[in-house]
């Protein structure tokens, strides 16, 4: 477990192009991960679920979410709003406009770290 603090500047963190409509920057600790996620209008994050608890804070723009196995709950989360997503809850999202969100995951998303997040990469 690290015993030293680390300082990051978002502009210095490499920006990964995940697909034509989605980029991200990642900062990880031992037990959590922060991600700046850049979604262009029309970007769809396909339905998925994960063991990681997720907090999504919309900094700019708006995302529409569909929650649950049957996608029965829908809501729009706009700039200045936060959505908490519990472990293993299926969810998908649509960028209603160009959007920047700050996602927090606990524990860190291993699939994002090792590039095996095929649902985002169109594979």
Coordinates of N, CA, C and O in Angstrom, one line a residue:
X1 N 0.8 -1.2 0.0 CA 0.0 0.0 0.0 C 0.9 1.2 0.0 O 1.8 1.3 0.8
X2 N 0.6 2.2 -0.9 CA 1.5 3.4 -1.0 C 1.4 4.2 0.3 O 0.4 4.2 1.0
X3 N 2.6 4.8 0.7 CA 2.6 5.6 1.9 C 3.0 7.0 1.6 O 3.2 7.8 2.5
X4 N 3.0 7.4 0.3 CA 3.3 8.7 -0.1 C 2.1 9.3 -0.9 O 1.5 8.6 -1.6
X5 N 1.8 10.6 -0.7 CA 0.8 11.2 -1.5 C 1.3 11.5 -2.9 O 2.5 11.6 -3.1
X6 N 0.4 11.5 -3.8 CA 0.7 11.8 -5.2 C -0.2 13.0 -5.7 O -1.3 13.0 -5.4
X7 N 0.5 13.9 -6.4 CA -0.2 15.1 -6.9 C -0.4 15.0 -8.4 O 0.5 14.6 -9.1
X8 N -1.6 15.3 -8.9 CA -1.9 15.1 -10.3 C -2.5 16.4 -10.8 O -3.3 17.1 -10.1
X9 N -2.2 16.8 -12.1 CA -2.9 17.8 -12.8 C -3.6 17.2 -14.0 O -3.0 16.4 -14.7
X10 N -5.0 17.4 -14.1 CA -5.7 16.7 -15.1 C -5.1 16.9 -16.5 O -5.1 16.0 -17.3
X11 N -4.6 18.1 -16.8 CA -4.1 18.4 -18.1 C -2.8 17.6 -18.4 O -2.4 17.4 -19.5
X12 N -2.1 17.1 -17.3 CA -0.9 16.3 -17.5 C -1.2 14.8 -17.6 O -0.3 14.0 -17.9
X13 N -2.4 14.4 -17.2 CA -2.8 13.0 -17.3 C -3.1 12.6 -18.7 O -3.9 13.3 -19.4
X14 N -2.5 11.5 -19.2 CA -2.7 11.2 -20.6 C -4.2 11.0 -20.9 O -5.0 10.4 -20.1
X15 N -4.7 11.5 -22.1 CA -6.1 11.3 -22.5 C -6.2 10.2 -23.5 O -5.5 10.2 -24.5
X16 N -6.9 9.2 -23.1 CA -7.1 7.9 -23.9 C -8.3 8.1 -24.8 O -9.4 8.3 -24.3
X17 N -8.2 7.8 -26.0 CA -9.3 7.8 -27.0 C -9.8 6.3 -26.9 O -9.2 5.4 -27.4
X18 N -11.0 6.2 -26.4 CA -11.6 4.8 -26.2 C -12.4 4.5 -27.5 O -12.3 3.3 -27.9
X19 N -13.1 5.4 -28.0 CA -13.8 5.3 -29.3 C -14.0 6.6 -29.9 O -13.5 7.6 -29.3
X20 N -14.7 6.7 -31.1 CA -14.8 8.0 -31.7 C -15.5 9.1 -30.9 O -15.3 10.3 -31.2
X21 N -16.3 8.7 -30.0 CA -17.2 9.6 -29.2 C -16.8 9.7 -27.7 O -17.5 10.5 -27.0
X22 N -15.8 9.0 -27.3 CA -15.5 8.9 -25.9 C -14.0 8.9 -25.6 O -13.3 8.0 -26.2
X23 N -13.5 9.8 -24.8 CA -12.1 9.8 -24.3 C -12.2 9.8 -22.8 O -13.2 10.2 -22.2
X24 N -11.1 9.5 -22.2 CA -11.0 9.6 -20.7 C -9.6 9.8 -20.2 O -8.6 9.5 -20.9
X25 N -9.5 10.3 -19.0 CA -8.3 10.4 -18.2 C -8.5 9.7 -16.9 O -9.5 9.9 -16.3
X26 N -7.5 8.9 -16.4 CA -7.7 8.1 -15.2 C -6.6 8.5 -14.2 O -5.4 8.7 -14.5
X27 N -7.1 8.6 -12.9 CA -6.2 8.7 -11.8 C -6.6 7.6 -10.8 O -7.8 7.5 -10.5
X28 N -5.6 6.8 -10.4 CA -6.0 5.7 -9.5 C -5.2 5.8 -8.2 O -4.1 6.2 -8.2
X29 N -5.9 5.3 -7.2 CA -5.3 5.1 -5.9 C -5.3 3.6 -5.7 O -5.6 2.8 -6.6
X30 N -5.1 3.2 -4.4 CA -5.2 1.8 -4.1 C -6.6 1.2 -4.1 O -6.9 0.1 -4.6
X31 N -7.6 2.0 -3.6 CA -8.9 1.5 -3.4 C -10.0 2.3 -4.2 O -11.2 2.1 -4.0
X32 N -9.5 3.3 -5.0 CA -10.5 4.1 -5.8 C -9.9 4.6 -7.0 O -8.7 4.6 -7.2
X33 N -10.7 5.0 -7.9 CA -10.3 5.5 -9.2 C -11.1 6.7 -9.6 O -12.4 6.7 -9.3
X34 N -10.5 7.8 -10.1 CA -11.2 8.9 -10.6 C -11.0 8.9 -12.1 O -9.9 8.6 -12.6
X35 N -12.1 9.3 -12.9 CA -12.0 9.3 -14.3 C -12.7 10.6 -14.8 O -13.8 10.8 -14.4
X36 N -12.0 11.3 -15.6 CA -12.6 12.4 -16.4 C -13.0 11.7 -17.7 O -12.2 11.1 -18.4
X37 N -14.3 11.7 -17.9 CA -14.9 11.0 -19.1 C -15.5 12.1 -20.0 O -16.3 12.9 -19.6
X38 N -15.0 12.2 -21.3 CA -15.4 13.2 -22.2 C -16.3 12.4 -23.3 O -15.8 11.6 -24.0
X39 N -17.6 12.8 -23.3 CA -18.5 12.2 -24.2 C -19.0 13.2 -25.2 O -19.5 14.3 -24.8
X40 N -19.0 12.9 -26.5 CA -19.5 13.8 -27.5 C -21.0 13.5 -27.6 O -21.5 12.4 -27.3
X41 N -21.8 14.5 -27.9 CA -23.2 14.4 -28.1 C -23.6 13.2 -28.9 O -23.0 13.0 -30.0
X42 N -24.5 12.3 -28.5 CA -24.9 11.1 -29.2 C -24.1 9.9 -28.7 O -24.5 8.8 -29.1
X43 N -23.1 10.0 -27.9 CA -22.3 8.9 -27.5 C -23.2 8.0 -26.6 O -23.9 8.5 -25.7
X44 N -23.2 6.7 -26.9 CA -24.0 5.7 -26.1 C -23.0 4.9 -25.3 O -22.1 4.3 -25.9
X45 N -23.2 4.8 -24.0 CA -22.4 3.9 -23.2 C -23.4 2.7 -23.1 O -24.4 2.8 -22.4
X46 N -23.1 1.5 -23.7 CA -24.0 0.4 -23.7 C -24.3 -0.1 -22.3 O -23.4 0.1 -21.4
X47 N -25.4 -0.8 -22.2 CA -25.8 -1.4 -20.9 C -24.7 -2.3 -20.4 O -24.2 -3.2 -21.2
X48 N -24.3 -2.2 -19.1 CA -23.3 -3.0 -18.5 C -23.5 -2.9 -17.0 O -24.3 -2.1 -16.5
X49 N -22.8 -3.7 -16.3 CA -22.8 -3.7 -14.8 C -21.4 -4.1 -14.4 O -20.6 -4.7 -15.1
X50 N -21.1 -3.8 -13.1 CA -19.7 -4.1 -12.6 C -19.8 -4.1 -11.1 O -20.7 -3.5 -10.5
X51 N -18.9 -4.8 -10.5 CA -18.9 -4.9 -9.0 C -18.6 -3.6 -8.3 O -18.9 -3.3 -7.2
X52 N -17.9 -2.6 -9.1 CA -17.5 -1.4 -8.5 C -18.6 -0.5 -8.2 O -19.5 -0.3 -9.1
X53 N -18.6 0.1 -7.0 CA -19.6 1.2 -6.8 C -19.1 2.4 -7.6 O -18.0 2.6 -7.8
X54 N -20.1 3.2 -8.1 CA -19.8 4.3 -9.0 C -20.5 5.5 -8.5 O -21.7 5.5 -8.2
X55 N -19.8 6.7 -8.6 CA -20.4 8.0 -8.4 C -20.1 8.8 -9.6 O -18.9 8.8 -10.0
X56 N -21.1 9.3 -10.3 CA -21.0 10.1 -11.5 C -21.4 11.5 -11.2 O -22.5 11.8 -10.8
X57 N -20.4 12.5 -11.4 CA -20.7 13.9 -11.1 C -20.5 14.6 -12.5 O -19.5 14.5 -13.1
X58 N -21.6 15.1 -13.0 CA -21.6 15.8 -14.3 C -21.0 17.2 -14.1 O -21.6 18.0 -13.4
X59 N -19.9 17.5 -14.7 CA -19.3 18.8 -14.7 C -19.8 19.7 -15.8 O -20.0 20.9 -15.5
X60 N -20.0 19.2 -17.0 CA -20.6 19.9 -18.1 C -21.4 19.0 -18.9 O -21.2 17.8 -19.0
X61 N -22.5 19.5 -19.4 CA -23.4 18.7 -20.3 C -24.5 18.0 -19.5 O -24.9 18.4 -18.4
X62 N -24.9 16.9 -20.1 CA -26.0 16.1 -19.6 C -26.0 14.7 -20.1 O -25.7 14.4 -21.3
X63 N -26.3 13.7 -19.2 CA -26.4 12.3 -19.6 C -27.8 11.8 -19.2 O -28.3 12.0 -18.1
X64 N -28.4 11.0 -20.2 CA -29.6 10.3 -19.8 C -29.2 8.9 -19.4 O -28.4 8.3 -20.1
X65 N -29.7 8.4 -18.3 CA -29.4 7.0 -17.9 C -30.6 6.2 -17.9 O -31.7 6.6 -17.7
X66 N -30.4 4.9 -18.2 CA -31.4 3.8 -18.1 C -30.8 2.9 -17.0 O -29.7 2.4 -17.2
X67 N -31.6 2.6 -16.0 CA -31.1 1.8 -14.9 C -32.0 0.5 -14.7 O -33.2 0.6 -14.9
X68 N -31.3 -0.5 -14.3 CA -32.0 -1.8 -14.0 C -31.9 -2.8 -15.2 O -31.6 -2.4 -16.3
X69 N -32.2 -4.0 -14.9 CA -32.1 -5.1 -15.8 C -33.0 -4.8 -17.0 O -32.7 -5.1 -18.2
X70 N -34.2 -4.3 -16.7 CA -35.2 -4.0 -17.8 C -35.1 -2.5 -18.2 O -36.0 -2.1 -19.0
X71 N -34.1 -1.8 -17.8 CA -33.9 -0.4 -18.1 C -35.2 0.4 -17.8 O -35.5 1.4 -18.4
X72 N -35.9 0.0 -16.8 CA -37.2 0.6 -16.4 C -37.1 1.9 -15.8 O -38.1 2.7 -15.8
X73 N -36.0 2.3 -15.2 CA -35.9 3.6 -14.6 C -35.0 4.5 -15.5 O -33.9 4.1 -15.9
X74 N -35.5 5.7 -15.8 CA -34.7 6.6 -16.6 C -34.6 7.9 -15.9 O -35.5 8.3 -15.2
X75 N -33.5 8.6 -16.1 CA -33.3 9.9 -15.5 C -32.2 10.7 -16.3 O -31.4 10.0 -16.9
X76 N -32.3 12.0 -16.3 CA -31.3 12.8 -16.9 C -30.5 13.5 -15.7 O -31.1 14.0 -14.8
X77 N -29.2 13.4 -15.9 CA -28.3 14.0 -14.9 C -27.6 15.1 -15.6 O -26.9 14.9 -16.6
X78 N -27.7 16.3 -15.1 CA -27.1 17.5 -15.7 C -26.0 18.1 -14.9 O -25.7 17.7 -13.8
X79 N -25.3 19.1 -15.5 CA -24.1 19.7 -14.8 C -24.5 20.1 -13.4 O -25.6 20.7 -13.2
X80 N -23.6 19.8 -12.5 CA -23.8 20.1 -11.1 C -24.6 19.0 -10.3 O -24.8 19.1 -9.1
X81 N -25.0 18.0 -11.0 CA -25.7 16.9 -10.4 C -24.9 15.6 -10.3 O -23.9 15.4 -11.1
X82 N -25.3 14.8 -9.3 CA -24.5 13.5 -9.0 C -25.4 12.4 -9.0 O -26.6 12.4 -8.5
X83 N -25.0 11.2 -9.6 CA -25.7 10.0 -9.6 C -24.8 8.9 -8.9 O -23.7 8.8 -9.3
X84 N -25.4 8.2 -7.9 CA -24.7 7.1 -7.3 C -25.3 5.8 -7.9 O -26.5 5.7 -8.0
X85 N -24.4 4.9 -8.3 CA -24.8 3.6 -8.9 C -24.2 2.5 -8.1 O -23.0 2.4 -8.0
X86 N -25.1 1.7 -7.4 CA -24.5 0.7 -6.6 C -23.9 -0.5 -7.4 O -24.1 -0.6 -8.6
X87 N -23.1 -1.3 -6.7 CA -22.5 -2.5 -7.3 C -23.5 -3.3 -8.1 O -24.6 -3.5 -7.6
X88 N -23.2 -3.8 -9.2 CA -23.9 -4.7 -10.0 C -25.3 -4.3 -10.6 O -26.0 -5.1 -11.0
X89 N -25.5 -3.0 -10.5 CA -26.8 -2.4 -11.1 C -26.6 -2.2 -12.6 O -25.7 -1.4 -13.0
X90 N -27.3 -2.9 -13.5 CA -27.1 -2.6 -14.9 C -27.5 -1.2 -15.2 O -28.5 -0.6 -14.7
X91 N -26.7 -0.6 -16.1 CA -27.0 0.8 -16.5 C -26.4 1.1 -17.9 O -25.5 0.4 -18.3
X92 N -27.1 2.1 -18.6 CA -26.5 2.6 -19.8 C -26.8 4.1 -19.8 O -27.5 4.6 -19.0
X93 N -26.1 4.7 -20.8 CA -26.2 6.2 -20.8 C -26.1 6.7 -22.2 O -25.5 6.1 -23.1
X94 N -26.7 7.9 -22.4 CA -26.6 8.6 -23.7 C -26.2 10.0 -23.4 O -26.9 10.7 -22.6
X95 N -25.2 10.6 -24.1 CA -24.8 12.0 -24.0 C -25.8 12.8 -24.8 O -25.9 12.7 -26.0
X96 N -26.6 13.6 -24.1 CA -27.6 14.5 -24.7 C -26.9 15.7 -25.3 O -27.5 16.4 -26.1
X97 N -25.7 16.0 -24.9 CA -24.9 17.1 -25.4 C -23.4 16.8 -25.1 O -23.2 15.8 -24.4
X98 N -22.5 17.5 -25.6 CA -21.1 17.2 -25.2 C -21.0 17.3 -23.7 O -21.5 18.3 -23.1
X99 N -20.4 16.3 -23.1 CA -20.4 16.1 -21.7 C -19.1 15.8 -21.1 O -18.3 15.0 -21.7
X100 N -18.8 16.4 -20.0 CA -17.6 16.0 -19.2 C -18.1 15.5 -17.8 O -18.8 16.3 -17.1
X101 N -17.8 14.3 -17.5 CA -18.2 13.8 -16.2 C -17.0 13.3 -15.4 O -16.0 12.9 -16.0
X102 N -17.1 13.4 -14.1 CA -16.1 12.8 -13.2 C -16.7 11.6 -12.6 O -17.7 11.7 -11.9
X103 N -16.2 10.4 -12.9 CA -16.6 9.2 -12.4 C -15.6 8.8 -11.3 O -14.4 8.9 -11.4
X104 N -16.2 8.3 -10.2 CA -15.4 7.7 -9.1 C -15.8 6.3 -8.9 O -17.0 6.0 -8.9
X105 N -14.8 5.4 -8.9 CA -15.1 4.0 -8.7 C -14.3 3.4 -7.5 O -13.2 3.8 -7.3
X106 N -15.0 2.5 -6.8 CA -14.4 1.8 -5.7 C -14.8 0.3 -5.8 O -16.0 0.1 -5.8
X107 N -13.9 -0.6 -5.9 CA -12.5 -0.4 -6.2 C -12.2 0.1 -7.6 O -13.2 0.2 -8.4
X108 N -11.0 0.4 -8.0 CA -10.7 0.8 -9.3 C -11.2 -0.2 -10.4 O -11.2 -1.4 -10.1
X109 N -11.5 0.3 -11.6 CA -12.0 -0.6 -12.7 C -10.8 -1.2 -13.4 O -10.1 -0.6 -14.2
X110 N -10.6 -2.5 -13.1 CA -9.5 -3.2 -13.7 C -9.6 -3.3 -15.2 O -8.6 -3.1 -15.9
X111 N -10.8 -3.4 -15.7 CA -11.0 -3.5 -17.1 C -10.7 -2.2 -17.8 O -10.2 -2.2 -19.0
X112 N -10.8 -1.1 -17.2 CA -10.4 0.2 -17.7 C -8.9 0.3 -17.7 O -8.3 0.9 -18.6
X113 N -8.3 -0.2 -16.7 CA -6.8 -0.1 -16.6 C -6.1 -1.0 -17.6 O -5.1 -0.6 -18.1
X114 N -6.7 -2.2 -17.8 CA -6.0 -3.1 -18.8 C -6.6 -3.1 -20.2 O -6.1 -3.9 -21.0
X115 N -7.6 -2.3 -20.5 CA -8.1 -2.1 -21.8 C -9.0 -3.3 -22.2 O -9.2 -3.5 -23.4
X116 N -9.6 -4.0 -21.3 CA -10.5 -5.1 -21.6 C -12.0 -4.7 -21.6 O -12.8 -5.5 -21.5
X117 N -12.2 -3.4 -21.6 CA -13.6 -2.9 -21.5 C -14.2 -2.8 -22.9 O -14.5 -1.8 -23.5
X118 N -14.4 -4.0 -23.5 CA -14.9 -4.2 -24.9 C -16.2 -3.5 -25.1 O -16.5 -3.0 -26.2
X119 N -17.1 -3.4 -24.1 CA -18.4 -2.8 -24.3 C -18.2 -1.3 -24.7 O -19.1 -0.8 -25.4
X120 N -17.2 -0.7 -24.3 CA -16.9 0.7 -24.7 C -16.2 0.9 -26.0 O -16.2 1.9 -26.7
X121 N -15.5 -0.2 -26.4 CA -14.6 -0.1 -27.5 C -15.2 -0.7 -28.8 O -14.6 -0.8 -29.8
X122 N -16.5 -1.1 -28.7 CA -17.2 -1.6 -29.9 C -16.8 -3.0 -30.3 O -17.0 -3.4 -31.4
X123 N -16.3 -3.7 -29.3 CA -15.8 -5.1 -29.6 C -16.7 -6.1 -29.0 O -17.3 -5.9 -28.0

